[in-house]
Amino acid sequence: MADQALLDKVQAMVGREYGRVYAWDRVNAPMIRHWCEIMGIDNPLYTNADFARAQGHADVVAPPGMLQVWCMAGLDLENYAPGSTDENNFEVLKVIEPYGYPAVVAVNSDLYFERPIIAGERLYFTSKVDSVSEEKTTPLGTGFFVTVLMSYFSEQPGGDEPVGRQLFRVFKFKPAQRPEAKAADKPAEAKAIKRPLPGVSDDTRFFWEGCEAGKLLIQRCSDCQTLRHPPAPVCSKCHSFAWDSIEAAGTGELYSFVVMHYPEVPPFDYPNPIGLIELDEGVRLIAGLIDVDPASLQVGQRVQVEFHRFDDQQTLPQFRLVAA
Ligand code: ZN
């Protein structure tokens, strides 16, 4: 149960407002172009002023997804544009923390748009503590969801205009106790670092179950028979959701490889050769290479699958070089 004094303090902060944070630069075409290039967005409305004017805008339009970009701090933390408030719009987190909630994770963010933002505009935002949830328990731990609303405005001679809003939600929590961390008197070998387990979903479960059974199973579209790996819900060729699987022979060749040297992450051995294997059935998969001299690996070498069990909890396909 959360401390009542904490709950009172926190609820008293809901609705609290914070001053302006200004943009370092006016909305401008170079930043828009860089952003579009990085995001892979190709829209002349954002990059071609003549096109934008023909659509009735004074200059290029900023992609709506850039809303948060304009008023961000500089490269150094808290380096906000002159005139910005020095208040911390997430100060409620600092109030919660001393009550035993040290961890924080960003949860989600919603953006709302009032109108297009055009190159040349100068933006700022103000903030408000939108809500703090009651104490919640999640798989991460127990704590509070804190939501801050940032309202963005464009400075205009006739009165500043709202251009958009952003809700930003974080979870401020005490981390859940991990079961293995509780037992202080476990034998030393039980604390050895294990291989990370794969994320298993309804799409991938058959593959890992196949490994446990010593079979290399490859997903196949039931409609067009196209094989695919890694597993996915939809056939990229015919868009069918129907699939089954085939058992691969486990033979193929080294399509490419990499030898990991650094950083040395336990429990793996280094140098750690990893292969991109092209199976004889035609699909490729990534797997560890065993009993190889990393210096003598060559693309095109023949390989054969073997299954090895690790940490008494997972079986992985690995590949060994075989004679051509
Ligand atoms: Zn298909």
XYZ file of C-alpha atoms and ligand atoms in Angstrom:
325
model
C 0.000 0.000 0.000
C 1.260 3.434 -0.894
C 1.959 5.935 1.859
C -1.085 8.202 2.346
C 1.170 11.254 2.672
C 2.608 10.435 -0.735
C -0.833 10.009 -2.283
C -1.924 13.371 -0.869
C 1.182 15.140 -2.137
C 0.908 13.619 -5.572
C -2.795 14.279 -6.048
C -2.227 17.900 -5.016
C 0.157 18.235 -7.957
C -2.323 17.060 -10.601
C -3.273 20.048 -12.702
C -0.081 21.958 -11.869
C 1.102 24.023 -14.819
C 4.627 24.815 -15.978
C 5.962 27.677 -18.024
C 7.101 27.939 -21.586
C 9.873 25.931 -23.206
C 10.942 27.614 -26.427
C 12.301 26.173 -29.631
C 15.969 26.863 -30.301
C 15.205 27.431 -33.969
C 12.242 28.416 -36.016
C 10.598 25.594 -37.920
C 12.950 25.260 -40.868
C 13.409 23.370 -44.121
C 16.870 21.860 -43.381
C 15.743 20.172 -40.155
C 12.596 18.951 -41.887
C 14.596 17.538 -44.775
C 17.039 15.754 -42.452
C 14.169 14.278 -40.463
C 12.361 13.055 -43.583
C 15.590 11.523 -44.885
C 16.218 9.655 -41.639
C 12.619 8.500 -41.337
C 12.412 7.481 -44.985
C 9.512 9.834 -45.693
C 9.200 11.075 -49.248
C 6.500 13.738 -49.457
C 7.041 16.938 -51.482
C 4.736 18.808 -49.097
C 7.581 18.587 -46.579
C 10.560 19.222 -48.840
C 9.480 21.184 -51.914
C 8.446 24.787 -51.192
C 6.926 25.295 -54.645
C 4.797 22.199 -54.231
C 3.733 23.291 -50.730
C 2.789 26.781 -52.018
C 0.731 25.226 -54.786
C -1.195 23.472 -52.002
C -1.911 26.823 -50.351
C 0.832 26.863 -47.691
C 3.273 29.740 -47.223
C 6.280 27.388 -47.217
C 7.116 23.728 -46.654
C 5.011 21.952 -44.035
C 6.638 20.233 -41.057
C 5.682 16.562 -40.709
C 3.235 16.309 -37.777
C 5.443 13.642 -36.217
C 8.133 16.316 -35.709
C 6.003 18.192 -33.169
C 8.188 17.221 -30.215
C 11.405 17.917 -32.111
C 11.248 21.682 -32.276
C 11.406 22.510 -28.571
C 13.866 19.837 -27.494
C 16.901 20.690 -25.398
C 20.271 20.960 -27.080
C 22.834 18.208 -27.134
C 23.503 18.684 -23.427
C 20.719 17.737 -21.043
C 18.494 20.591 -19.872
C 20.068 22.939 -22.422
C 16.865 24.737 -23.344
C 16.495 27.789 -25.538
C 16.776 31.230 -23.913
C 13.607 32.400 -22.194
C 12.538 28.835 -21.325
C 11.374 28.004 -17.844
C 13.809 26.145 -15.626
C 10.946 24.275 -13.937
C 10.879 20.495 -14.277
C 7.532 19.454 -15.722
C 8.094 15.922 -14.372
C 8.921 17.100 -10.835
C 6.182 14.813 -9.521
C 8.604 11.920 -10.179
C 11.044 13.434 -7.707
C 8.249 13.581 -5.131
C 7.370 9.918 -5.624
C 10.941 8.587 -5.679
C 11.901 8.952 -1.971
C 8.904 6.815 -1.010
C 10.647 3.771 -2.457
C 9.937 4.019 -6.189
C 13.406 4.414 -7.776
C 12.784 3.185 -11.324
C 11.176 4.939 -14.256
C 10.215 3.830 -17.727
C 8.520 5.724 -20.535
C 5.229 4.005 -21.332
C 3.517 5.749 -24.229
C 2.958 9.047 -25.914
C -0.023 10.405 -27.818
C 0.165 13.294 -30.249
C -2.718 15.550 -31.287
C -2.549 18.056 -34.109
C -4.515 21.309 -34.431
C -3.242 22.468 -37.816
C -0.225 22.188 -40.143
C 3.015 23.770 -38.901
C 4.826 25.782 -41.553
C 8.520 26.629 -41.945
C 9.236 30.006 -40.345
C 6.981 29.571 -37.306
C 8.418 29.857 -33.799
C 7.039 27.327 -31.354
C 6.949 26.867 -27.615
C 5.127 24.523 -25.296
C 3.666 24.707 -21.828
C 3.082 21.698 -19.587
C 0.520 20.450 -17.137
C 0.434 17.385 -14.894
C -2.505 15.658 -16.535
C -2.938 12.712 -14.180
C -1.267 10.408 -11.690
C -2.822 6.958 -11.430
C -3.540 5.144 -8.211
C -0.837 2.680 -7.253
C -0.733 -0.146 -9.818
C 1.112 -3.428 -9.945
C 2.494 -4.546 -13.308
C 5.016 -7.253 -14.284
C 7.705 -4.546 -14.032
C 6.800 -3.599 -10.505
C 4.470 -1.461 -8.421
C 4.082 2.263 -8.863
C 2.288 5.141 -10.508
C 1.514 6.106 -14.088
C 2.291 9.808 -14.446
C 0.944 11.645 -17.491
C 2.116 15.111 -18.476
C 0.356 17.104 -21.184
C 2.464 19.422 -23.309
C 0.572 22.005 -25.356
C 2.411 23.478 -28.337
C 1.826 27.010 -29.631
C 3.047 29.114 -32.521
C 3.909 32.747 -31.758
C 1.757 34.978 -33.930
C 1.360 38.769 -34.032
C -2.380 38.477 -33.606
C -2.159 36.058 -30.672
C -0.381 32.753 -30.228
C -2.089 29.789 -31.879
C -2.311 26.230 -30.555
C -0.732 23.807 -33.037
C -0.709 20.491 -31.210
C -0.539 18.576 -27.949
C 1.488 15.694 -26.635
C 0.557 13.391 -23.784
C 3.649 11.726 -22.335
C 3.178 8.906 -19.812
C 5.827 7.303 -17.625
C 5.669 4.580 -14.968
C 7.482 5.430 -11.725
C 7.886 2.218 -9.785
C 9.634 -0.099 -7.379
C 10.921 -3.007 -9.470
C 9.321 -6.393 -8.890
C 11.514 -8.855 -7.010
C 12.859 -11.431 -9.412
C 12.393 -14.911 -7.955
C 16.034 -15.948 -8.461
C 17.274 -12.840 -6.670
C 15.543 -13.872 -3.462
C 17.486 -17.036 -2.750
C 20.796 -15.884 -1.312
C 21.928 -19.393 -0.454
C 21.717 -21.014 -3.878
C 24.745 -22.994 -4.995
C 27.224 -21.008 -7.053
C 26.579 -22.802 -10.328
C 22.907 -21.833 -10.199
C 23.990 -18.212 -10.520
C 25.971 -18.831 -13.699
C 24.749 -16.564 -16.463
C 22.489 -18.403 -18.850
C 21.896 -17.905 -22.514
C 19.049 -15.484 -23.179
C 15.831 -17.240 -24.077
C 14.159 -16.401 -27.378
C 10.909 -14.494 -27.360
C 8.370 -17.180 -28.240
C 5.109 -16.161 -29.911
C 2.272 -18.016 -31.586
C 4.159 -17.500 -34.858
C 7.498 -18.895 -33.650
C 6.527 -21.568 -31.128
C 6.590 -24.387 -33.708
C 10.210 -23.551 -34.543
C 11.448 -23.784 -30.963
C 9.375 -26.875 -30.252
C 10.917 -28.393 -33.370
C 14.368 -27.671 -31.986
C 13.466 -29.414 -28.748
C 12.486 -32.432 -30.858
C 15.694 -32.242 -32.908
C 13.928 -31.007 -36.026
C 14.679 -27.915 -38.072
C 11.200 -26.746 -39.047
C 10.639 -24.079 -41.672
C 7.390 -22.224 -42.068
C 5.552 -22.728 -45.351
C 2.628 -20.831 -46.839
C -0.248 -23.290 -47.211
C -1.559 -21.431 -50.235
C 1.462 -20.700 -52.439
C 3.917 -23.102 -50.749
C 6.566 -20.386 -50.305
C 8.976 -21.110 -47.457
C 9.826 -18.324 -45.054
C 12.193 -17.762 -42.166
C 12.240 -16.154 -39.657
C 8.629 -17.093 -38.949
C 6.007 -14.437 -39.618
C 2.211 -14.324 -39.554
C 1.733 -13.484 -43.237
C 3.130 -14.784 -46.503
C 5.055 -11.924 -48.114
C 4.370 -13.372 -51.567
C 0.613 -14.018 -51.554
C -0.408 -12.406 -48.203
C -2.039 -15.585 -46.960
C -2.293 -16.127 -43.222
C -2.466 -19.906 -43.655
C 0.722 -21.809 -42.976
C 2.222 -25.108 -41.996
C 5.821 -26.220 -41.777
C 8.276 -28.636 -43.307
C 11.233 -30.345 -41.727
C 14.406 -29.132 -43.402
C 17.192 -31.577 -44.165
C 19.509 -29.454 -42.052
C 22.090 -29.108 -44.784
C 23.142 -25.953 -46.543
C 26.017 -23.593 -47.077
C 27.593 -20.620 -45.430
C 25.998 -17.644 -47.168
C 27.820 -15.183 -44.922
C 29.297 -15.044 -41.443
C 30.615 -12.767 -38.770
C 33.091 -13.488 -35.972
C 32.248 -11.653 -32.761
C 35.297 -10.585 -30.747
C 34.143 -7.702 -28.592
C 32.409 -7.012 -26.308
C 32.650 -10.424 -24.656
C 29.154 -11.007 -23.333
C 28.760 -14.036 -21.062
C 28.031 -16.911 -21.353
C 29.268 -17.066 -24.951
C 32.769 -18.176 -25.916
C 34.949 -15.793 -27.909
C 35.790 -15.382 -30.670
C 32.187 -16.300 -31.457
C 31.521 -17.297 -35.091
C 27.950 -16.731 -36.285
C 26.765 -17.966 -39.649
C 24.078 -16.886 -42.063
C 23.159 -20.300 -43.400
C 21.422 -20.808 -46.704
C 19.558 -24.059 -46.332
C 19.264 -26.354 -49.321
C 15.516 -25.674 -49.198
C 16.350 -22.061 -50.106
C 15.695 -20.052 -46.936
C 18.373 -18.549 -44.722
C 18.753 -18.575 -40.982
C 21.258 -17.261 -38.485
C 22.936 -19.723 -36.136
C 26.100 -20.314 -34.192
C 28.945 -22.217 -35.863
C 30.609 -24.926 -33.813
C 34.081 -26.453 -33.884
C 35.336 -24.067 -36.540
C 38.543 -22.113 -36.930
C 37.169 -18.577 -37.349
C 40.181 -17.550 -39.408
C 39.551 -20.189 -42.054
C 35.812 -19.691 -42.564
C 34.811 -19.147 -46.172
C 31.541 -18.219 -47.798
C 30.110 -21.218 -49.615
C 31.370 -23.891 -47.207
C 28.933 -26.758 -46.651
C 27.330 -27.024 -43.233
C 25.118 -29.469 -41.346
C 22.796 -28.703 -38.447
C 23.236 -30.155 -34.955
C 21.038 -29.539 -31.973
C 22.557 -28.646 -28.638
C 20.837 -28.128 -25.339
C 21.863 -25.208 -23.114
C 21.248 -24.458 -19.447
C 18.762 -27.350 -19.353
C 16.162 -24.961 -20.748
C 16.599 -24.479 -24.478
C 17.734 -26.394 -27.540
C 19.358 -24.443 -30.348
C 20.259 -25.382 -33.902
C 23.961 -24.892 -34.583
C 25.964 -25.679 -37.655
C 29.172 -27.609 -38.238
C 31.306 -27.540 -41.381
C 31.126 -30.724 -43.442
C 32.972 -31.897 -46.534
C 31.525 -30.580 -49.788
Zn 1.872 -17.570 -49.925
